[in-house]
mmCIF file with all atom_site columns, C-alpha atoms in Angstrom:
data_model
loop_
_atom_site.group_PDB
_atom_site.id
_atom_site.type_symbol
_atom_site.label_atom_id
_atom_site.label_alt_id
_atom_site.label_comp_id
_atom_site.label_asym_id
_atom_site.label_entity_id
_atom_site.label_seq_id
_atom_site.pdbx_PDB_ins_code
_atom_site.Cartn_x
_atom_site.Cartn_y
_atom_site.Cartn_z
_atom_site.occupancy
_atom_site.B_iso_or_equiv
_atom_site.pdbx_formal_charge
_atom_site.auth_seq_id
_atom_site.auth_comp_id
_atom_site.auth_asym_id
_atom_site.auth_atom_id
_atom_site.pdbx_PDB_model_num
ATOM 1   C CA . MET Q 1 1   ? -56.053 261.484 50.066 1.00 69.00 ? 117 MET Q CA 1
ATOM 2   C CA . LYS Q 1 2   ? -54.295 264.594 48.841 1.00 74.00 ? 118 LYS Q CA 1
ATOM 3   C CA . ALA Q 1 3   ? -53.950 267.822 50.048 1.00 78.00 ? 119 ALA Q CA 1
ATOM 4   C CA . ALA Q 1 4   ? -52.174 271.101 49.932 1.00 75.00 ? 120 ALA Q CA 1
ATOM 5   C CA . GLY Q 1 5   ? -50.583 273.800 52.904 1.00 80.00 ? 121 GLY Q CA 1
ATOM 6   C CA . TRP Q 1 6   ? -48.546 276.202 54.130 1.00 77.00 ? 122 TRP Q CA 1
ATOM 7   C CA . ARG Q 1 7   ? -45.145 274.601 54.838 1.00 74.00 ? 123 ARG Q CA 1
ATOM 8   C CA . TYR Q 1 8   ? -42.405 276.097 57.393 1.00 79.00 ? 124 TYR Q CA 1
ATOM 9   C CA . ALA Q 1 9   ? -39.152 273.494 57.927 1.00 75.00 ? 125 ALA Q CA 1
ATOM 10  C CA . GLU Q 1 10  ? -36.073 274.882 60.052 1.00 77.00 ? 126 GLU Q CA 1
ATOM 11  C CA . VAL Q 1 11  ? -32.932 273.548 58.554 1.00 71.00 ? 127 VAL Q CA 1
ATOM 12  C CA . ALA Q 1 12  ? -30.192 272.287 61.145 1.00 68.00 ? 128 ALA Q CA 1
ATOM 13  C CA . GLU Q 1 13  ? -27.140 275.438 62.165 1.00 68.00 ? 129 GLU Q CA 1
ATOM 14  C CA . GLU Q 1 14  ? -24.557 272.894 60.709 1.00 62.00 ? 130 GLU Q CA 1
ATOM 15  C CA . THR Q 1 15  ? -26.113 272.916 57.437 1.00 60.00 ? 131 THR Q CA 1
ATOM 16  C CA . LEU Q 1 16  ? -25.698 275.375 55.170 1.00 57.00 ? 132 LEU Q CA 1
ATOM 17  C CA . ALA Q 1 17  ? -29.062 275.597 53.689 1.00 62.00 ? 133 ALA Q CA 1
ATOM 18  C CA . ASP Q 1 18  ? -32.044 278.560 54.573 1.00 69.00 ? 134 ASP Q CA 1
ATOM 19  C CA . ASP Q 1 19  ? -35.145 277.867 56.367 1.00 72.00 ? 135 ASP Q CA 1
ATOM 20  C CA . THR Q 1 20  ? -38.323 276.875 54.377 1.00 71.00 ? 136 THR Q CA 1
ATOM 21  C CA . ASP Q 1 21  ? -41.403 278.694 54.206 1.00 78.00 ? 137 ASP Q CA 1
ATOM 22  C CA . GLU Q 1 22  ? -43.928 277.768 51.185 1.00 83.00 ? 138 GLU Q CA 1
ATOM 23  C CA . VAL Q 1 23  ? -46.900 276.520 49.337 1.00 86.00 ? 139 VAL Q CA 1
ATOM 24  C CA . VAL Q 1 24  ? -46.863 272.118 49.475 1.00 87.00 ? 140 VAL Q CA 1
ATOM 25  C CA . GLY Q 1 25  ? -49.215 269.925 47.682 1.00 91.00 ? 141 GLY Q CA 1
ATOM 26  C CA . SER Q 1 26  ? -49.215 266.001 49.344 1.00 91.00 ? 142 SER Q CA 1
ATOM 27  C CA . PHE Q 1 27  ? -50.483 262.666 48.391 1.00 94.00 ? 143 PHE Q CA 1
ATOM 28  C CA . ALA Q 1 28  ? -50.794 259.575 50.592 1.00 95.00 ? 144 ALA Q CA 1
ATOM 29  C CA . SER Q 1 29  ? -51.943 256.057 50.008 1.00 96.00 ? 145 SER Q CA 1
ATOM 30  C CA . LYS Q 1 30  ? -52.784 253.787 52.616 1.00 97.00 ? 146 LYS Q CA 1
ATOM 31  C CA . PHE Q 1 31  ? -53.068 249.912 51.365 1.00 97.00 ? 147 PHE Q CA 1
ATOM 32  C CA . TYR Q 1 32  ? -53.875 246.926 54.066 1.00 97.00 ? 148 TYR Q CA 1
ATOM 33  C CA . TYR Q 1 33  ? -54.552 243.799 52.774 1.00 98.00 ? 149 TYR Q CA 1
ATOM 34  C CA . GLU Q 1 34  ? -55.376 240.846 54.895 1.00 97.00 ? 150 GLU Q CA 1
ATOM 35  C CA . LEU Q 1 35  ? -53.947 237.133 53.978 1.00 97.00 ? 151 LEU Q CA 1
ATOM 36  C CA . GLY Q 1 36  ? -55.220 235.474 56.312 1.00 94.00 ? 152 GLY Q CA 1
ATOM 37  C CA . ASN Q 1 37  ? -54.014 233.095 59.420 1.00 93.00 ? 153 ASN Q CA 1
ATOM 38  C CA . GLY Q 1 38  ? -52.217 236.061 61.103 1.00 93.00 ? 154 GLY Q CA 1
ATOM 39  C CA . MET Q 1 39  ? -50.738 238.135 58.280 1.00 97.00 ? 155 MET Q CA 1
ATOM 40  C CA . PHE Q 1 40  ? -50.981 240.894 56.747 1.00 97.00 ? 156 PHE Q CA 1
ATOM 41  C CA . LEU Q 1 41  ? -49.418 243.168 53.624 1.00 98.00 ? 157 LEU Q CA 1
ATOM 42  C CA . THR Q 1 42  ? -49.224 247.022 54.040 1.00 98.00 ? 158 THR Q CA 1
ATOM 43  C CA . ASN Q 1 43  ? -48.117 249.396 51.535 1.00 98.00 ? 159 ASN Q CA 1
ATOM 44  C CA . ASP Q 1 44  ? -47.926 253.256 52.539 1.00 98.00 ? 160 ASP Q CA 1
ATOM 45  C CA . THR Q 1 45  ? -47.348 255.609 50.098 1.00 97.00 ? 161 THR Q CA 1
ATOM 46  C CA . ASP Q 1 46  ? -46.669 259.525 51.087 1.00 96.00 ? 162 ASP Q CA 1
ATOM 47  C CA . ILE Q 1 47  ? -45.270 262.422 48.112 1.00 96.00 ? 163 ILE Q CA 1
ATOM 48  C CA . ILE Q 1 48  ? -44.996 265.725 49.189 1.00 92.00 ? 164 ILE Q CA 1
ATOM 49  C CA . THR Q 1 49  ? -44.006 268.731 46.612 1.00 91.00 ? 165 THR Q CA 1
ATOM 50  C CA . SER Q 1 50  ? -42.944 271.760 46.788 1.00 87.00 ? 166 SER Q CA 1
ATOM 51  C CA . ASP Q 1 51  ? -40.543 274.563 45.133 1.00 86.00 ? 167 ASP Q CA 1
ATOM 52  C CA . ALA Q 1 52  ? -37.865 273.302 47.243 1.00 81.00 ? 168 ALA Q CA 1
ATOM 53  C CA . ASP Q 1 53  ? -37.852 269.266 46.849 1.00 87.00 ? 169 ASP Q CA 1
ATOM 54  C CA . THR Q 1 54  ? -40.537 266.680 46.378 1.00 93.00 ? 170 THR Q CA 1
ATOM 55  C CA . SER Q 1 55  ? -40.367 263.618 48.780 1.00 94.00 ? 171 SER Q CA 1
ATOM 56  C CA . VAL Q 1 56  ? -41.489 260.605 48.100 1.00 97.00 ? 172 VAL Q CA 1
ATOM 57  C CA . THR Q 1 57  ? -41.223 258.126 51.036 1.00 98.00 ? 173 THR Q CA 1
ATOM 58  C CA . ASN Q 1 58  ? -42.486 254.302 50.184 1.00 98.00 ? 174 ASN Q CA 1
ATOM 59  C CA . ASP Q 1 59  ? -43.205 251.850 53.664 1.00 98.00 ? 175 ASP Q CA 1
ATOM 60  C CA . LEU Q 1 60  ? -43.706 248.098 52.404 1.00 98.00 ? 176 LEU Q CA 1
ATOM 61  C CA . GLY Q 1 61  ? -44.724 245.829 55.594 1.00 98.00 ? 177 GLY Q CA 1
ATOM 62  C CA . PHE Q 1 62  ? -45.568 242.110 56.070 1.00 98.00 ? 178 PHE Q CA 1
ATOM 63  C CA . ASN Q 1 63  ? -46.974 241.247 59.179 1.00 97.00 ? 179 ASN Q CA 1
ATOM 64  C CA . VAL Q 1 64  ? -47.200 238.069 60.846 1.00 97.00 ? 180 VAL Q CA 1
ATOM 65  C CA . SER Q 1 65  ? -48.652 236.078 64.251 1.00 96.00 ? 181 SER Q CA 1
ATOM 66  C CA . ILE Q 1 66  ? -46.462 234.404 66.085 1.00 96.00 ? 182 ILE Q CA 1
ATOM 67  C CA . SER Q 1 67  ? -48.171 233.843 69.039 1.00 93.00 ? 183 SER Q CA 1
ATOM 68  C CA . GLY Q 1 68  ? -51.511 235.010 70.660 1.00 91.00 ? 184 GLY Q CA 1
ATOM 69  C CA . PRO Q 1 69  ? -50.478 239.177 70.977 1.00 93.00 ? 185 PRO Q CA 1
ATOM 70  C CA . LEU Q 1 70  ? -47.298 238.982 68.900 1.00 96.00 ? 186 LEU Q CA 1
ATOM 71  C CA . ALA Q 1 71  ? -46.379 239.408 65.701 1.00 96.00 ? 187 ALA Q CA 1
ATOM 72  C CA . MET Q 1 72  ? -43.356 239.859 63.507 1.00 98.00 ? 188 MET Q CA 1
ATOM 73  C CA . ARG Q 1 73  ? -43.051 242.584 60.824 1.00 98.00 ? 189 ARG Q CA 1
ATOM 74  C CA . THR Q 1 74  ? -40.817 243.053 58.164 1.00 98.00 ? 190 THR Q CA 1
ATOM 75  C CA . SER Q 1 75  ? -40.492 245.579 56.285 1.00 98.00 ? 191 SER Q CA 1
ATOM 76  C CA . LEU Q 1 76  ? -38.642 248.440 53.414 1.00 98.00 ? 192 LEU Q CA 1
ATOM 77  C CA . LEU Q 1 77  ? -38.848 251.904 54.269 1.00 98.00 ? 193 LEU Q CA 1
ATOM 78  C CA . THR Q 1 78  ? -37.610 253.876 50.840 1.00 98.00 ? 194 THR Q CA 1
ATOM 79  C CA . GLU Q 1 79  ? -36.891 257.353 50.766 1.00 97.00 ? 195 GLU Q CA 1
ATOM 80  C CA . TYR Q 1 80  ? -36.389 259.515 47.697 1.00 97.00 ? 196 TYR Q CA 1
ATOM 81  C CA . HIS Q 1 81  ? -35.730 263.637 47.847 1.00 95.00 ? 197 HIS Q CA 1
ATOM 82  C CA . SER Q 1 82  ? -35.325 265.544 44.402 1.00 95.00 ? 198 SER Q CA 1
ATOM 83  C CA . ASP Q 1 83  ? -33.443 267.768 45.836 1.00 89.00 ? 199 ASP Q CA 1
ATOM 84  C CA . PRO Q 1 84  ? -31.261 266.823 48.642 1.00 88.00 ? 200 PRO Q CA 1
ATOM 85  C CA . LEU Q 1 85  ? -29.104 269.045 51.264 1.00 78.00 ? 201 LEU Q CA 1
ATOM 86  C CA . ASP Q 1 86  ? -25.392 268.834 50.319 1.00 81.00 ? 202 ASP Q CA 1
ATOM 87  C CA . GLY Q 1 87  ? -23.799 265.556 51.398 1.00 87.00 ? 203 GLY Q CA 1
ATOM 88  C CA . HIS Q 1 88  ? -27.142 263.222 51.148 1.00 87.00 ? 204 HIS Q CA 1
ATOM 89  C CA . LYS Q 1 89  ? -28.188 260.639 48.580 1.00 94.00 ? 205 LYS Q CA 1
ATOM 90  C CA . LYS Q 1 90  ? -31.380 261.779 47.000 1.00 96.00 ? 206 LYS Q CA 1
ATOM 91  C CA . THR Q 1 91  ? -32.741 257.628 48.024 1.00 97.00 ? 207 THR Q CA 1
ATOM 92  C CA . GLY Q 1 92  ? -31.938 255.746 51.291 1.00 96.00 ? 208 GLY Q CA 1
ATOM 93  C CA . ASN Q 1 93  ? -33.529 252.175 51.985 1.00 98.00 ? 209 ASN Q CA 1
ATOM 94  C CA . THR Q 1 94  ? -33.976 250.874 55.434 1.00 98.00 ? 210 THR Q CA 1
ATOM 95  C CA . LEU Q 1 95  ? -34.974 247.154 56.367 1.00 98.00 ? 211 LEU Q CA 1
ATOM 96  C CA . GLY Q 1 96  ? -36.695 246.202 59.742 1.00 98.00 ? 212 GLY Q CA 1
ATOM 97  C CA . VAL Q 1 97  ? -37.480 243.907 61.460 1.00 98.00 ? 213 VAL Q CA 1
ATOM 98  C CA . SER Q 1 98  ? -39.333 244.173 64.465 1.00 97.00 ? 214 SER Q CA 1
ATOM 99  C CA . LEU Q 1 99  ? -41.335 242.025 67.361 1.00 97.00 ? 215 LEU Q CA 1
ATOM 100 C CA . VAL Q 1 100 ? -44.878 243.864 67.405 1.00 94.00 ? 216 VAL Q CA 1
ATOM 101 C CA . TYR Q 1 101 ? -46.975 243.318 70.542 1.00 95.00 ? 217 TYR Q CA 1
ATOM 102 C CA . SER Q 1 102 ? -50.970 244.129 70.352 1.00 90.00 ? 218 SER Q CA 1
ATOM 103 C CA . PHE Q 1 103 ? -52.727 245.850 73.153 1.00 91.00 ? 219 PHE Q CA 1
ATOM 104 C CA . LYS Q 1 104 ? -56.611 244.537 72.895 1.00 77.00 ? 220 LYS Q CA 1
#
């Protein structure tokens, strides 16, 4: 999925950066693969690019059914910013483990 648009972002008061008002382009990819026996793999990628920054997020997840409506999800979220705010890293990773309840 590709799109273009306009972005306005207010920056937190405690930073020295200005608010952002600009044209942006975005690309998104959503992947789902069922492995069988209540297991599936997902991979969601989002890219937003502009003059101020290019941000890329990727969320790789694995779900496995435990019992009935209960499942466990493990995920790795990776974030990248080409021009981060002062004091922030360009990349970051977050490991997630969740208990999921499905309402059907």
